mmCIF file of C-alpha atoms in Angstrom:
data_model
loop_
_atom_site.group_PDB
_atom_site.id
_atom_site.type_symbol
_atom_site.label_atom_id
_atom_site.label_comp_id
_atom_site.label_asym_id
_atom_site.label_seq_id
_atom_site.Cartn_x
_atom_site.Cartn_y
_atom_site.Cartn_z
ATOM 1 C CA MET A 1 0.008 -0.005 0.006
ATOM 2 C CA GLY A 2 2.823 2.402 0.850
ATOM 3 C CA ALA A 3 4.436 2.098 -2.616
ATOM 4 C CA THR A 4 1.026 2.500 -4.303
ATOM 5 C CA THR A 5 0.248 5.597 -2.271
ATOM 6 C CA LEU A 6 3.652 7.085 -3.136
ATOM 7 C CA ILE A 7 3.087 6.595 -6.854
ATOM 8 C CA LYS A 8 -0.394 8.092 -6.658
ATOM 9 C CA ASN A 9 0.835 11.117 -4.700
ATOM 10 C CA ASN A 10 3.657 11.786 -7.147
ATOM 11 C CA HIS A 11 1.312 11.118 -10.031
ATOM 12 C CA HIS A 12 -1.018 13.917 -8.853
ATOM 13 C CA LYS A 13 1.947 16.223 -8.348
ATOM 14 C CA VAL A 14 3.091 15.921 -11.923
ATOM 15 C CA LYS A 15 -0.327 15.959 -13.558
ATOM 16 C CA ASP A 16 -0.479 19.780 -13.867
ATOM 17 C CA ASP A 17 1.407 20.502 -17.091
ATOM 18 C CA THR A 18 1.274 24.309 -16.542
ATOM 19 C CA LYS A 19 3.028 24.250 -13.174
ATOM 20 C CA THR A 20 6.791 24.988 -13.178
ATOM 21 C CA MET A 21 8.664 22.518 -10.967
ATOM 22 C CA TYR A 22 11.451 24.771 -9.696
ATOM 23 C CA ASN A 23 12.858 22.194 -7.287
ATOM 24 C CA ILE A 24 13.391 19.760 -10.209
ATOM 25 C CA LEU A 25 14.855 22.518 -12.407
ATOM 26 C CA PHE A 26 17.391 23.675 -9.852
ATOM 27 C CA ILE A 27 18.474 20.107 -9.065
ATOM 28 C CA ILE A 28 18.930 19.155 -12.756
ATOM 29 C CA GLY A 29 20.717 22.509 -13.314
ATOM 30 C CA PHE A 30 23.066 21.741 -10.413
ATOM 31 C CA CYS A 31 23.706 18.239 -11.811
ATOM 32 C CA HIS A 32 24.452 19.873 -15.193
ATOM 33 C CA LEU A 33 27.051 22.023 -13.412
ATOM 34 C CA LEU A 34 28.635 18.903 -11.816
ATOM 35 C CA ASN A 35 28.657 17.035 -15.104
ATOM 36 C CA ASP A 36 30.282 19.842 -17.104
ATOM 37 C CA SER A 37 32.808 20.583 -14.353
ATOM 38 C CA ILE A 38 33.953 16.937 -14.703
ATOM 39 C CA GLN A 39 34.343 17.505 -18.459
ATOM 40 C CA SER A 40 36.319 20.690 -17.858
ATOM 41 C CA VAL A 41 38.875 18.696 -15.860
ATOM 42 C CA ILE A 42 40.207 17.271 -19.113
ATOM 43 C CA PRO A 43 41.412 20.485 -20.827
ATOM 44 C CA ALA A 44 42.421 21.819 -17.406
ATOM 45 C CA MET A 45 44.805 18.830 -17.107
ATOM 46 C CA PHE A 46 46.585 19.493 -20.411
ATOM 47 C CA PRO A 47 49.496 21.509 -18.916
ATOM 48 C CA ILE A 48 49.911 18.822 -16.220
ATOM 49 C CA LEU A 49 49.876 15.918 -18.713
ATOM 50 C CA GLU A 50 52.183 17.741 -21.127
ATOM 51 C CA LYS A 51 54.828 17.991 -18.411
ATOM 52 C CA SER A 52 54.328 14.759 -16.510
ATOM 53 C CA MET A 53 53.928 12.439 -19.515
ATOM 54 C CA GLY A 54 55.645 14.465 -22.180
ATOM 55 C CA LEU A 55 52.585 14.428 -24.424
ATOM 56 C CA THR A 56 52.801 16.314 -27.719
ATOM 57 C CA PHE A 57 50.303 18.938 -28.781
ATOM 58 C CA THR A 58 49.024 16.506 -31.349
ATOM 59 C CA GLN A 59 48.265 14.011 -28.616
ATOM 60 C CA LEU A 60 46.561 16.655 -26.490
ATOM 61 C CA GLY A 61 44.521 17.697 -29.520
ATOM 62 C CA LEU A 62 43.487 14.075 -30.026
ATOM 63 C CA ILE A 63 42.301 13.846 -26.411
ATOM 64 C CA ALA A 64 40.202 17.016 -26.865
ATOM 65 C CA PHE A 65 38.872 15.761 -30.188
ATOM 66 C CA THR A 66 37.887 12.386 -28.671
ATOM 67 C CA LEU A 67 36.036 14.048 -25.806
ATOM 68 C CA ASN A 68 34.151 16.415 -28.130
ATOM 69 C CA MET A 69 33.245 13.770 -30.685
ATOM 70 C CA VAL A 70 32.033 11.135 -28.193
ATOM 71 C CA SER A 71 30.131 13.579 -25.998
ATOM 72 C CA SER A 72 28.668 15.641 -28.870
ATOM 73 C CA VAL A 73 27.976 13.288 -31.748
ATOM 74 C CA MET A 74 26.481 10.586 -29.488
ATOM 75 C CA GLN A 75 23.937 13.002 -28.018
ATOM 76 C CA PRO A 76 21.466 12.883 -30.976
ATOM 77 C CA VAL A 77 21.739 9.084 -30.971
ATOM 78 C CA VAL A 78 20.916 8.912 -27.255
ATOM 79 C CA GLY A 79 18.138 11.476 -27.710
ATOM 80 C CA TRP A 80 16.624 9.562 -30.638
ATOM 81 C CA TYR A 81 16.598 6.309 -28.651
ATOM 82 C CA SER A 82 15.176 7.890 -25.456
ATOM 83 C CA ASP A 83 12.399 9.541 -27.489
ATOM 84 C CA LYS A 84 11.230 6.041 -28.456
ATOM 85 C CA ARG A 85 11.982 4.343 -25.137
ATOM 86 C CA PRO A 86 12.520 6.792 -22.278
ATOM 87 C CA VAL A 87 14.951 5.425 -19.618
ATOM 88 C CA PRO A 88 14.761 7.647 -16.526
ATOM 89 C CA TYR A 89 17.602 5.864 -14.761
ATOM 90 C CA ALA A 90 19.935 6.523 -17.678
ATOM 91 C CA LEU A 91 20.708 9.812 -15.901
ATOM 92 C CA PRO A 92 22.472 8.319 -12.825
ATOM 93 C CA ILE A 93 23.919 5.540 -14.986
ATOM 94 C CA GLY A 94 25.513 8.182 -17.269
ATOM 95 C CA LEU A 95 27.179 9.950 -14.344
ATOM 96 C CA ALA A 96 28.315 6.581 -12.968
ATOM 97 C CA ILE A 97 30.064 5.969 -16.281
ATOM 98 C CA SER A 98 31.703 9.397 -15.987
ATOM 99 C CA LEU A 99 32.831 8.488 -12.469
ATOM 100 C CA ILE A 100 34.678 5.449 -13.884
ATOM 101 C CA GLY A 101 36.243 7.712 -16.498
ATOM 102 C CA ILE A 102 37.452 10.355 -14.020
ATOM 103 C CA LEU A 103 38.885 7.636 -11.786
ATOM 104 C CA GLY A 104 40.777 6.188 -14.764
ATOM 105 C CA LEU A 105 42.016 9.663 -15.725
ATOM 106 C CA ALA A 106 43.438 10.259 -12.272
ATOM 107 C CA LEU A 107 45.340 6.924 -12.308
ATOM 108 C CA ALA A 108 46.131 6.566 -16.031
ATOM 109 C CA PRO A 109 49.769 5.576 -16.606
ATOM 110 C CA SER A 110 49.861 6.200 -20.376
ATOM 111 C CA PHE A 111 48.383 8.164 -23.271
ATOM 112 C CA TYR A 112 46.131 5.328 -24.397
ATOM 113 C CA THR A 113 44.631 4.787 -20.928
ATOM 114 C CA ILE A 114 43.944 8.508 -20.771
ATOM 115 C CA LEU A 115 42.202 8.272 -24.125
ATOM 116 C CA ALA A 116 40.084 5.319 -22.881
ATOM 117 C CA SER A 117 39.150 7.243 -19.754
ATOM 118 C CA VAL A 118 38.104 10.256 -21.838
ATOM 119 C CA VAL A 119 35.793 8.012 -23.889
ATOM 120 C CA PHE A 120 34.003 7.002 -20.657
ATOM 121 C CA ILE A 121 33.627 10.630 -19.591
ATOM 122 C CA GLY A 122 32.397 11.639 -23.036
ATOM 123 C CA LEU A 123 29.917 8.741 -23.126
ATOM 124 C CA GLY A 124 28.532 9.592 -19.671
ATOM 125 C CA SER A 125 28.083 13.190 -20.759
ATOM 126 C CA ALA A 126 26.372 12.132 -23.996
ATOM 127 C CA ILE A 127 23.832 10.140 -21.989
ATOM 128 C CA PHE A 128 23.258 12.942 -19.483
ATOM 129 C CA HIS A 129 22.658 15.928 -21.754
ATOM 130 C CA PRO A 130 19.585 14.922 -23.852
ATOM 131 C CA GLU A 131 17.910 13.329 -20.855
ATOM 132 C CA GLY A 132 18.712 16.317 -18.638
ATOM 133 C CA SER A 133 17.236 18.668 -21.232
ATOM 134 C CA ARG A 134 14.116 16.438 -21.374
ATOM 135 C CA VAL A 135 13.741 16.697 -17.612
ATOM 136 C CA ALA A 136 13.979 20.490 -17.861
ATOM 137 C CA PHE A 137 11.315 20.479 -20.584
ATOM 138 C CA MET A 138 8.994 18.249 -18.567
ATOM 139 C CA ALA A 139 9.406 20.386 -15.419
ATOM 140 C CA ALA A 140 8.996 23.688 -17.289
ATOM 141 C CA GLY A 141 5.210 23.982 -17.233
ATOM 142 C CA SER A 142 4.403 27.144 -19.169
ATOM 143 C CA ARG A 143 7.882 28.671 -18.733
ATOM 144 C CA ARG A 144 10.010 26.642 -21.129
ATOM 145 C CA GLY A 145 12.498 29.394 -21.867
ATOM 146 C CA LEU A 146 13.235 29.985 -18.155
ATOM 147 C CA ALA A 147 13.429 26.268 -17.494
ATOM 148 C CA GLN A 148 15.969 25.650 -20.231
ATOM 149 C CA SER A 149 17.980 28.666 -19.049
ATOM 150 C CA ILE A 150 18.200 27.296 -15.509
ATOM 151 C CA TYR A 151 19.361 23.976 -16.896
ATOM 152 C CA GLN A 152 21.884 25.414 -19.393
ATOM 153 C CA VAL A 153 23.417 28.032 -17.071
ATOM 154 C CA GLY A 154 24.410 25.195 -14.776
ATOM 155 C CA GLY A 155 26.403 23.604 -17.603
ATOM 156 C CA ASN A 156 27.986 26.916 -18.612
ATOM 157 C CA THR A 157 29.070 27.546 -15.037
ATOM 158 C CA GLY A 158 30.613 24.091 -14.846
ATOM 159 C CA SER A 159 32.449 24.594 -18.120
ATOM 160 C CA ALA A 160 33.801 27.964 -16.939
ATOM 161 C CA SER A 161 35.363 26.326 -13.890
ATOM 162 C CA ALA A 162 38.446 25.055 -15.724
ATOM 163 C CA PRO A 163 40.771 27.960 -14.639
ATOM 164 C CA LEU A 164 39.804 27.446 -10.999
ATOM 165 C CA ILE A 165 40.276 23.672 -11.252
ATOM 166 C CA THR A 166 43.737 24.183 -12.690
ATOM 167 C CA ALA A 167 44.830 26.759 -10.083
ATOM 168 C CA LEU A 168 43.347 25.222 -6.925
ATOM 169 C CA ILE A 169 43.581 21.464 -7.508
ATOM 170 C CA LEU A 170 45.667 20.292 -10.461
ATOM 171 C CA VAL A 171 48.655 22.592 -10.117
ATOM 172 C CA PRO A 172 49.368 21.692 -6.459
ATOM 173 C CA MET A 173 48.275 18.041 -6.730
ATOM 174 C CA GLY A 174 49.015 17.046 -10.295
ATOM 175 C CA GLN A 175 47.170 14.290 -12.201
ATOM 176 C CA ILE A 176 46.059 12.454 -9.062
ATOM 177 C CA GLY A 177 44.097 15.621 -8.144
ATOM 178 C CA ALA A 178 41.435 14.564 -10.634
ATOM 179 C CA MET A 179 40.523 11.893 -8.073
ATOM 180 C CA TRP A 180 38.626 14.574 -6.129
ATOM 181 C CA PHE A 181 36.071 14.719 -8.938
ATOM 182 C CA THR A 182 34.944 11.183 -8.229
ATOM 183 C CA ILE A 183 33.189 12.826 -5.251
ATOM 184 C CA THR A 184 31.566 15.303 -7.662
ATOM 185 C CA ALA A 185 30.366 12.428 -9.865
ATOM 186 C CA ALA A 186 29.076 10.458 -6.864
ATOM 187 C CA LEU A 187 27.159 13.479 -5.612
ATOM 188 C CA ALA A 188 25.581 13.951 -9.051
ATOM 189 C CA VAL A 189 24.546 10.241 -9.103
ATOM 190 C CA ILE A 190 22.705 10.656 -5.759
ATOM 191 C CA PHE A 191 20.827 13.727 -6.977
ATOM 192 C CA LEU A 192 20.005 12.074 -10.289
ATOM 193 C CA ILE A 193 18.464 9.032 -8.603
ATOM 194 C CA TYR A 194 15.963 11.481 -7.062
ATOM 195 C CA ILE A 195 15.398 13.061 -10.502
ATOM 196 C CA ALA A 196 14.963 9.624 -12.106
ATOM 197 C CA ASN A 197 12.228 8.786 -9.574
ATOM 198 C CA TRP A 198 10.353 12.023 -10.428
ATOM 199 C CA TYR A 199 10.910 11.331 -14.143
ATOM 200 C CA THR A 200 9.340 7.895 -13.749
ATOM 201 C CA TYR A 201 6.181 9.275 -12.164
ATOM 202 C CA ARG A 202 6.011 11.989 -14.804
ATOM 203 C CA LEU A 203 6.049 9.374 -17.549
ATOM 204 C CA ILE A 204 3.041 7.686 -15.903
ATOM 205 C CA ALA A 205 1.083 10.917 -16.201
ATOM 206 C CA ILE A 206 2.167 11.414 -19.822
ATOM 207 C CA LYS A 207 1.158 7.864 -20.817
ATOM 208 C CA GLU A 208 -2.240 8.341 -19.231
ATOM 209 C CA SER A 209 -2.681 11.578 -21.148
ATOM 210 C CA ASP A 210 -1.642 9.897 -24.407
ATOM 211 C CA ARG A 211 -4.449 7.333 -24.022
ATOM 212 C CA ASN A 212 -6.956 10.180 -24.414
ATOM 213 C CA LYS A 213 -5.556 11.238 -27.751
ATOM 214 C CA THR A 214 -7.086 10.046 -31.010
ATOM 215 C CA SER A 215 -4.996 8.138 -33.541
ATOM 216 C CA SER A 216 -5.508 10.985 -36.025
ATOM 217 C CA SER A 217 -3.971 13.535 -33.697
ATOM 218 C CA LYS A 218 -1.022 11.235 -33.196
ATOM 219 C CA LYS A 219 -0.520 11.068 -36.955
ATOM 220 C CA SER A 220 -0.592 14.848 -37.270
ATOM 221 C CA GLN A 221 2.101 15.130 -34.618
ATOM 222 C CA THR A 222 4.455 12.831 -36.464
ATOM 223 C CA THR A 223 4.065 14.599 -39.824
ATOM 224 C CA ILE A 224 7.049 16.873 -40.538
ATOM 225 C CA SER A 225 6.570 19.457 -43.305
ATOM 226 C CA LYS A 226 9.246 20.802 -45.646
ATOM 227 C CA LYS A 227 8.973 24.184 -43.915
ATOM 228 C CA THR A 228 9.681 22.565 -40.564
ATOM 229 C CA ILE A 229 12.741 20.785 -41.932
ATOM 230 C CA MET A 230 13.969 24.058 -43.458
ATOM 231 C CA ALA A 231 13.501 25.873 -40.142
ATOM 232 C CA LEU A 232 15.450 23.130 -38.355
ATOM 233 C CA VAL A 233 18.284 23.403 -40.888
ATOM 234 C CA ILE A 234 18.427 27.157 -40.283
ATOM 235 C CA ILE A 235 18.488 26.661 -36.505
ATOM 236 C CA VAL A 236 21.347 24.170 -36.722
ATOM 237 C CA PHE A 237 23.230 26.452 -39.124
ATOM 238 C CA LEU A 238 22.850 29.390 -36.733
ATOM 239 C CA ILE A 239 24.174 27.255 -33.886
ATOM 240 C CA PHE A 240 27.145 26.246 -36.090
ATOM 241 C CA ALA A 241 27.956 29.933 -36.743
ATOM 242 C CA ARG A 242 27.601 30.862 -33.074
ATOM 243 C CA SER A 243 29.714 27.882 -31.996
ATOM 244 C CA TRP A 244 32.490 28.768 -34.457
ATOM 245 C CA TYR A 245 32.619 32.329 -33.148
ATOM 246 C CA LEU A 246 32.546 31.149 -29.517
ATOM 247 C CA SER A 247 35.295 28.696 -30.291
ATOM 248 C CA ALA A 248 37.411 31.413 -31.916
ATOM 249 C CA LEU A 249 37.188 33.624 -28.837
ATOM 250 C CA GLY A 250 37.480 30.854 -26.285
ATOM 251 C CA ASN A 251 40.508 29.192 -27.911
ATOM 252 C CA PHE A 252 42.429 31.952 -29.634
ATOM 253 C CA TYR A 253 41.538 35.378 -28.157
ATOM 254 C CA THR A 254 44.100 34.896 -25.370
ATOM 255 C CA PHE A 255 46.808 34.615 -28.023
ATOM 256 C CA TYR A 256 45.440 37.731 -29.711
ATOM 257 C CA VAL A 257 45.675 39.934 -26.587
ATOM 258 C CA ILE A 258 49.142 38.560 -25.835
ATOM 259 C CA GLU A 259 50.322 39.359 -29.348
ATOM 260 C CA LYS A 260 48.558 42.686 -29.858
ATOM 261 C CA HIS A 261 48.430 44.200 -26.374
ATOM 262 C CA GLY A 262 51.443 42.503 -24.743
ATOM 263 C CA ALA A 263 49.354 40.854 -22.030
ATOM 264 C CA SER A 264 50.786 38.063 -19.887
ATOM 265 C CA ILE A 265 49.251 34.589 -19.845
ATOM 266 C CA ALA A 266 47.560 35.300 -16.522
ATOM 267 C CA GLN A 267 46.204 38.659 -17.751
ATOM 268 C CA SER A 268 44.879 37.050 -20.966
ATOM 269 C CA GLN A 269 42.848 34.583 -18.899
ATOM 270 C CA VAL A 270 40.946 37.495 -17.293
ATOM 271 C CA TYR A 271 39.463 38.348 -20.710
ATOM 272 C CA ILE A 272 38.170 34.791 -21.172
ATOM 273 C CA PHE A 273 36.789 34.637 -17.618
ATOM 274 C CA ILE A 274 34.788 37.857 -18.189
ATOM 275 C CA PHE A 275 33.532 36.507 -21.504
ATOM 276 C CA LEU A 276 32.449 33.160 -19.985
ATOM 277 C CA PHE A 277 30.931 34.728 -16.874
ATOM 278 C CA MET A 278 28.817 37.190 -18.853
ATOM 279 C CA GLY A 279 27.916 34.353 -21.225
ATOM 280 C CA ALA A 280 26.464 32.451 -18.219
ATOM 281 C CA VAL A 281 24.473 35.562 -17.269
ATOM 282 C CA GLY A 282 23.193 35.843 -20.848
ATOM 283 C CA THR A 283 22.212 32.186 -20.908
ATOM 284 C CA PHE A 284 20.103 32.681 -17.822
ATOM 285 C CA LEU A 285 18.432 35.898 -19.014
ATOM 286 C CA GLY A 286 17.676 34.639 -22.524
ATOM 287 C CA GLY A 287 15.003 32.123 -21.480
ATOM 288 C CA PRO A 288 12.764 34.521 -19.495
ATOM 289 C CA LEU A 289 13.139 37.146 -22.250
ATOM 290 C CA ALA A 290 12.020 34.530 -24.813
ATOM 291 C CA ASP A 291 9.002 33.680 -22.657
ATOM 292 C CA ARG A 292 8.129 37.373 -22.639
ATOM 293 C CA PHE A 293 9.050 38.605 -26.120
ATOM 294 C CA GLY A 294 9.279 35.433 -28.221
ATOM 295 C CA LYS A 295 11.952 32.907 -29.093
ATOM 296 C CA ARG A 296 12.591 34.057 -32.659
ATOM 297 C CA THR A 297 13.005 37.650 -31.442
ATOM 298 C CA VAL A 298 15.653 36.642 -28.912
ATOM 299 C CA ILE A 299 17.511 34.462 -31.429
ATOM 300 C CA LEU A 300 17.505 37.312 -33.970
ATOM 301 C CA LEU A 301 18.607 40.067 -31.549
ATOM 302 C CA SER A 302 21.214 37.810 -29.968
ATOM 303 C CA LEU A 303 23.215 37.364 -33.170
ATOM 304 C CA LEU A 304 22.549 40.706 -34.834
ATOM 305 C CA GLY A 305 23.217 42.569 -31.556
ATOM 306 C CA THR A 306 26.565 40.762 -31.364
ATOM 307 C CA ALA A 307 27.540 41.558 -34.956
ATOM 308 C CA PRO A 308 28.689 45.217 -34.581
ATOM 309 C CA LEU A 309 30.537 44.383 -31.323
ATOM 310 C CA ALA A 310 32.289 41.461 -32.989
ATOM 311 C CA LEU A 311 33.431 43.715 -35.830
ATOM 312 C CA LEU A 312 34.660 46.289 -33.288
ATOM 313 C CA LEU A 313 36.534 43.859 -30.969
ATOM 314 C CA PRO A 314 39.723 43.356 -33.016
ATOM 315 C CA PHE A 315 40.311 47.152 -33.095
ATOM 316 C CA VAL A 316 39.659 48.234 -29.504
ATOM 317 C CA GLY A 317 42.322 48.799 -26.857
ATOM 318 C CA PRO A 318 43.096 46.447 -23.988
ATOM 319 C CA ILE A 319 40.754 48.154 -21.470
ATOM 320 C CA SER A 320 37.839 48.624 -23.849
ATOM 321 C CA ALA A 321 38.131 44.958 -24.829
ATOM 322 C CA TYR A 322 36.923 43.926 -21.357
ATOM 323 C CA PHE A 323 33.612 45.766 -21.846
ATOM 324 C CA VAL A 324 33.192 44.691 -25.476
ATOM 325 C CA LEU A 325 33.824 41.029 -24.575
ATOM 326 C CA ALA A 326 31.375 41.252 -21.680
ATOM 327 C CA LEU A 327 28.635 42.542 -23.982
ATOM 328 C CA ILE A 328 29.416 39.936 -26.631
ATOM 329 C CA GLY A 329 29.164 37.126 -24.033
ATOM 330 C CA LEU A 330 25.912 38.520 -22.667
ATOM 331 C CA LEU A 331 24.234 38.968 -26.044
ATOM 332 C CA LEU A 332 25.578 35.968 -27.929
ATOM 333 C CA MET A 333 24.745 33.430 -25.228
ATOM 334 C CA SER A 334 21.261 34.808 -24.576
ATOM 335 C CA SER A 335 20.028 32.608 -27.437
ATOM 336 C CA PHE A 336 21.769 29.424 -26.235
ATOM 337 C CA SER A 337 18.862 27.904 -24.339
ATOM 338 C CA VAL A 338 16.287 29.573 -26.555
ATOM 339 C CA THR A 339 17.408 27.705 -29.692
ATOM 340 C CA VAL A 340 17.045 24.401 -27.811
ATOM 341 C CA VAL A 341 13.459 25.178 -26.820
ATOM 342 C CA TYR A 342 12.635 26.455 -30.325
ATOM 343 C CA ALA A 343 13.805 23.174 -31.865
ATOM 344 C CA GLN A 344 11.903 21.111 -29.268
ATOM 345 C CA GLU A 345 8.686 22.960 -30.083
ATOM 346 C CA LEU A 346 9.380 22.832 -33.794
ATOM 347 C CA ILE A 347 9.135 19.042 -33.757
ATOM 348 C CA PRO A 348 6.956 18.002 -30.824
ATOM 349 C CA GLY A 349 7.512 14.596 -29.335
ATOM 350 C CA LYS A 350 11.215 14.562 -30.235
ATOM 351 C CA ILE A 351 12.540 16.309 -27.145
ATOM 352 C CA GLY A 352 15.671 14.161 -26.736
ATOM 353 C CA THR A 353 16.522 14.157 -30.425
ATOM 354 C CA MET A 354 16.185 17.921 -30.726
ATOM 355 C CA SER A 355 18.191 18.502 -27.555
ATOM 356 C CA GLY A 356 20.930 16.209 -28.763
ATOM 357 C CA LEU A 357 20.938 17.833 -32.210
ATOM 358 C CA THR A 358 21.033 21.464 -31.077
ATOM 359 C CA VAL A 359 23.412 21.074 -28.150
ATOM 360 C CA GLY A 360 25.429 17.982 -29.027
ATOM 361 C CA LEU A 361 25.961 17.628 -32.751
ATOM 362 C CA ALA A 362 26.084 21.366 -33.398
ATOM 363 C CA PHE A 363 28.792 21.922 -30.802
ATOM 364 C CA GLY A 364 30.691 18.917 -32.059
ATOM 365 C CA MET A 365 30.814 20.677 -35.418
ATOM 366 C CA GLY A 366 31.925 23.777 -33.518
ATOM 367 C CA ALA A 367 34.876 21.772 -32.218
ATOM 368 C CA ILE A 368 35.752 20.837 -35.790
ATOM 369 C CA GLY A 369 35.444 24.557 -36.592
ATOM 370 C CA ALA A 370 38.138 25.267 -33.981
ATOM 371 C CA VAL A 371 40.533 23.031 -35.914
ATOM 372 C CA ALA A 372 39.677 24.850 -39.143
ATOM 373 C CA LEU A 373 40.233 28.244 -37.441
ATOM 374 C CA GLY A 374 43.599 27.068 -36.188
ATOM 375 C CA SER A 375 44.580 26.207 -39.722
ATOM 376 C CA LEU A 376 43.445 29.641 -40.916
ATOM 377 C CA ILE A 377 45.589 31.281 -38.235
ATOM 378 C CA ASP A 378 48.588 29.232 -39.326
ATOM 379 C CA SER A 379 47.992 30.259 -42.954
ATOM 380 C CA TYR A 380 46.852 33.881 -42.722
ATOM 381 C CA GLY A 381 47.876 35.067 -39.274
ATOM 382 C CA LEU A 382 46.053 35.712 -36.015
ATOM 383 C CA THR A 383 44.895 39.299 -36.702
ATOM 384 C CA SER A 384 43.437 38.553 -40.150
ATOM 385 C CA THR A 385 41.582 35.518 -38.863
ATOM 386 C CA MET A 386 40.119 37.365 -35.862
ATOM 387 C CA ILE A 387 38.830 40.093 -38.180
ATOM 388 C CA ALA A 388 37.373 37.520 -40.640
ATOM 389 C CA ILE A 389 35.468 35.519 -38.036
ATOM 390 C CA ALA A 390 33.880 38.744 -36.725
ATOM 391 C CA PHE A 391 31.492 38.541 -39.689
ATOM 392 C CA LEU A 392 29.969 35.192 -38.472
ATOM 393 C CA PRO A 393 27.254 36.764 -36.230
ATOM 394 C CA LEU A 394 25.882 38.545 -39.303
ATOM 395 C CA LEU A 395 24.506 35.143 -40.338
ATOM 396 C CA GLY A 396 21.874 35.867 -37.687
ATOM 397 C CA LEU A 397 19.952 37.536 -40.527
ATOM 398 C CA LEU A 398 18.756 34.019 -41.414
ATOM 399 C CA ALA A 399 16.598 34.118 -38.289
ATOM 400 C CA PHE A 400 14.216 36.377 -40.186
ATOM 401 C CA VAL A 401 13.212 33.277 -42.242
ATOM 402 C CA LEU A 402 12.290 31.241 -39.164
ATOM 403 C CA PRO A 403 8.589 30.738 -38.398
ATOM 404 C CA SER A 404 7.237 33.146 -35.810
ATOM 405 C CA ASP A 405 6.322 31.966 -32.315
ATOM 406 C CA GLN A 406 2.665 32.092 -33.231
ATOM 407 C CA LYS A 407 3.196 29.719 -36.205
ATOM 408 C CA LEU A 408 5.299 27.534 -33.897
ATOM 409 C CA LYS A 409 2.340 27.172 -31.534
ATOM 410 C CA GLU A 410 0.118 26.239 -34.492
ATOM 411 C CA VAL A 411 2.462 23.380 -35.315
#
């Protein structure tokens, strides 16, 4: 009787689709922070591994490439499968896999064992992201933009923790310092077991609701028009453009300020920290603004508002660059969570697939873009490349072609 009562009580709690479940959103956002902080350990360890193991830059690049490809490209696959057969307990299982990977990373004696450990971490992350985004969607109620912002800002904060991880843990402790992040992974597993229980009860309510739908309505939901496909292509293309520009700033702007303004390595990191911090603020603000003014409006203003600042950045002085970078981070990342929600509403019933596509595959292509940008820098120089990539946000003009929020509701 006790178990039956518990299921019924939770069932009633999740039955109201318009209610925003803030407790679930903050927990899944916190777990996103923990997951992405584990991922950020890997690039943070590069200076340590380069010295302790004598790894080449090619080997370090292969480690980064493996992490990005496994964690990003696998996300749409996981999302596609979970759309067909939701597996609530995949969330704690994914973090348990990451725990194995971080343990292996701390103890790895060779390059190939490091690579194997990175595969585990990437796989755990690939399982977590689409399902975590689905939980945020299910807990959103009527405030989907805000919900996705809470979820995504957790991940951005975790990703921005790499400089702190390097300074406070890895520099004094070395490779074995990564062992501390097994505690982070274990903590995430505990929280995600709670989330998985809620997720299970939520599925019960959804299945009951589905029984009341007619077969004709189900058919209409699975029909995807050419206009919908075109809108999805535009969304993915906009994410590619944004990811390439983010990658250019995140990976190469430090070298630019060192070369052009004579900054030290430590001083150059301040620019990136400001950029990432304001990006996290923008990620959080974008969702509520989209709920208020519309998703297409936020996507459009995010990229087009960034465009003049991006064109200005290569020519400003070292002090002005702080402010310009802060505004770029704020504006550019305001559309991060919004594009995810837009894609989810564009093709209803494919929450995991759309989350994996917009966040995973697109950013995987952004990682490939970083390699291409590095080649351009080698061929044409740092200054010329930084000026050229400043035109990428202008591709935001394509957002004018996207269906309006009203048409999206009609879908």
